[in-house]
Coordinates of C-alpha atoms in Angstrom, one line a residue:
M7 CA 70.6 81.2 110.4
R8 CA 73.2 82.7 112.7
R9 CA 76.6 84.0 111.6
V10 CA 79.2 86.5 112.7
A11 CA 78.3 89.5 110.5
L12 CA 80.9 92.1 111.5
V13 CA 84.1 92.3 113.4
T14 CA 85.3 95.7 114.6
L15 CA 88.8 96.8 113.7
V16 CA 90.0 99.9 115.4
V17 CA 91.8 102.3 112.9
D18 CA 93.5 105.6 113.1
D19 CA 91.8 107.2 110.0
Y20 CA 88.7 106.1 108.1
D21 CA 89.9 107.1 104.6
E22 CA 93.4 105.6 104.8
A23 CA 91.8 102.3 106.1
I24 CA 89.3 102.3 103.3
R25 CA 92.0 102.8 100.8
F26 CA 94.1 100.0 102.2
Y27 CA 91.3 97.4 102.4
T28 CA 89.8 98.3 99.0
E29 CA 92.9 98.9 97.0
A30 CA 95.6 96.7 98.6
L31 CA 93.4 93.8 99.7
G32 CA 90.6 94.1 97.1
F33 CA 87.8 94.4 99.6
R34 CA 84.7 96.3 98.6
L35 CA 83.3 99.3 100.5
A36 CA 79.8 98.1 101.6
E37 CA 78.8 101.1 103.8
D38 CA 80.1 104.5 104.6
A39 CA 77.6 106.6 106.5
P40 CA 78.0 109.6 108.8
R41 CA 76.8 109.3 112.4
P42 CA 75.4 112.1 114.5
D43 CA 78.4 112.1 116.8
G44 CA 80.8 112.9 113.9
S45 CA 82.0 109.3 113.5
R46 CA 81.2 107.2 110.5
W47 CA 79.7 103.7 110.0
V48 CA 82.3 102.2 107.6
V49 CA 82.1 98.5 106.6
V50 CA 84.4 96.7 104.1
E51 CA 83.8 93.2 102.9
P52 CA 86.2 90.8 101.2
G53 CA 83.5 89.4 98.9
T54 CA 80.3 90.4 97.3
G55 CA 76.8 90.4 98.6
G56 CA 77.5 90.3 102.3
A57 CA 77.8 86.5 102.4
G58 CA 80.9 86.6 104.6
T59 CA 82.0 88.5 107.7
G60 CA 82.6 92.2 107.1
L61 CA 85.0 94.6 109.0
L62 CA 83.6 97.6 110.8
L63 CA 86.3 100.1 110.6
A64 CA 86.0 102.1 113.8
R65 CA 88.2 105.2 114.3
A66 CA 89.8 105.3 117.8
K67 CA 88.0 107.7 120.1
D68 CA 90.5 108.0 122.9
E69 CA 94.1 107.1 124.1
A70 CA 93.0 103.6 125.3
Q71 CA 91.6 102.8 121.9
R72 CA 94.5 104.4 120.0
G73 CA 96.8 102.1 122.0
R74 CA 95.1 99.0 120.6
I75 CA 95.5 100.0 116.9
G76 CA 97.6 97.4 115.2
D77 CA 97.8 95.1 118.2
Q78 CA 94.2 94.1 118.8
T79 CA 95.1 90.4 119.2
G80 CA 98.3 90.7 121.2
G81 CA 100.7 90.1 118.2
R82 CA 98.9 86.9 117.1
V83 CA 97.4 86.3 113.7
G84 CA 93.9 87.5 114.4
F85 CA 92.3 87.6 110.9
F86 CA 92.1 85.0 108.2
L87 CA 91.5 85.9 104.6
H88 CA 90.5 82.9 102.5
T89 CA 91.1 82.9 98.8
D90 CA 90.4 80.5 95.9
D91 CA 93.7 81.4 94.2
F92 CA 96.6 81.9 96.5
A93 CA 99.2 82.8 93.9
R94 CA 97.0 85.4 92.2
D95 CA 96.1 87.2 95.4
H96 CA 99.6 86.9 96.9
A97 CA 101.1 88.5 93.8
R98 CA 98.4 91.2 93.6
M99 CA 98.9 92.1 97.3
L100 CA 102.7 92.2 96.9
A101 CA 102.3 94.6 93.9
S102 CA 100.0 96.8 96.1
G103 CA 102.6 97.1 98.8
V104 CA 101.2 94.6 101.3
R105 CA 104.0 93.5 103.7
F106 CA 104.3 89.8 104.1
L107 CA 106.1 88.5 107.1
E108 CA 107.1 85.2 105.6
E109 CA 107.4 83.4 102.3
P110 CA 104.3 81.4 101.2
R111 CA 104.3 77.9 102.7
H112 CA 102.3 74.8 101.9
E113 CA 100.8 73.0 104.8
P114 CA 98.4 70.0 104.9
Y115 CA 95.6 72.4 105.5
G116 CA 96.5 74.7 102.5
S117 CA 98.7 77.4 101.2
V118 CA 99.4 80.3 103.6
A119 CA 101.4 83.4 104.3
V120 CA 101.2 85.9 107.2
F121 CA 100.9 89.5 106.3
E122 CA 100.3 92.8 108.1
D123 CA 97.6 95.4 107.5
L124 CA 98.5 99.0 107.4
Y125 CA 98.5 99.2 111.2
G126 CA 100.4 96.0 111.9
N127 CA 97.5 93.6 112.6
R128 CA 98.5 90.1 111.5
W129 CA 96.5 88.2 108.9
D130 CA 96.8 84.9 107.2
L131 CA 96.2 84.8 103.5
L132 CA 95.0 81.2 103.1
Q133 CA 93.9 79.0 100.3
P134 CA 92.4 75.9 102.1
A135 CA 93.5 72.5 100.8
A136 CA 90.9 70.8 98.6
D137 CA 88.9 68.1 100.4

C-alpha cells in the first residue's frame, strides 16, 4: 500500500506550532524528538493511529525558508482538513481563535470554509457531501 505519510510545513517556532495544531485544530502530537543538529522531528496528525497524512513541523533554518512561512502555496488553499461534523469543528475552532476568511458555505461537494493557520497558510475545513 502506498500513501502520502507526511507533508512538511515550515514554521517559525516548534512549540507555538504544536500549541496551535493541538489546541486550536485538535490534532494530536505524534512525535517530538530531538535531532543531533539541534532541530526536532515534530509530527502532528489530525486523527488517531497514523491512518491519515501527518504534518512534519519543520523550523525554518535560513532566510529563504523563513520567507516561505505562511505562504508555502502562493496564497492558495494548500491544505484540506476533512471532518465528519462541520458545525462542531467550525464552532470549536472559532472558540479557539482560529481565523476563518469566509462564512461557511454549502457546495454540491460538501460544507466548507477557508481558514488560516497561525502563520497565514490557507486551509479548507471540509465535510464532504454524503454519497
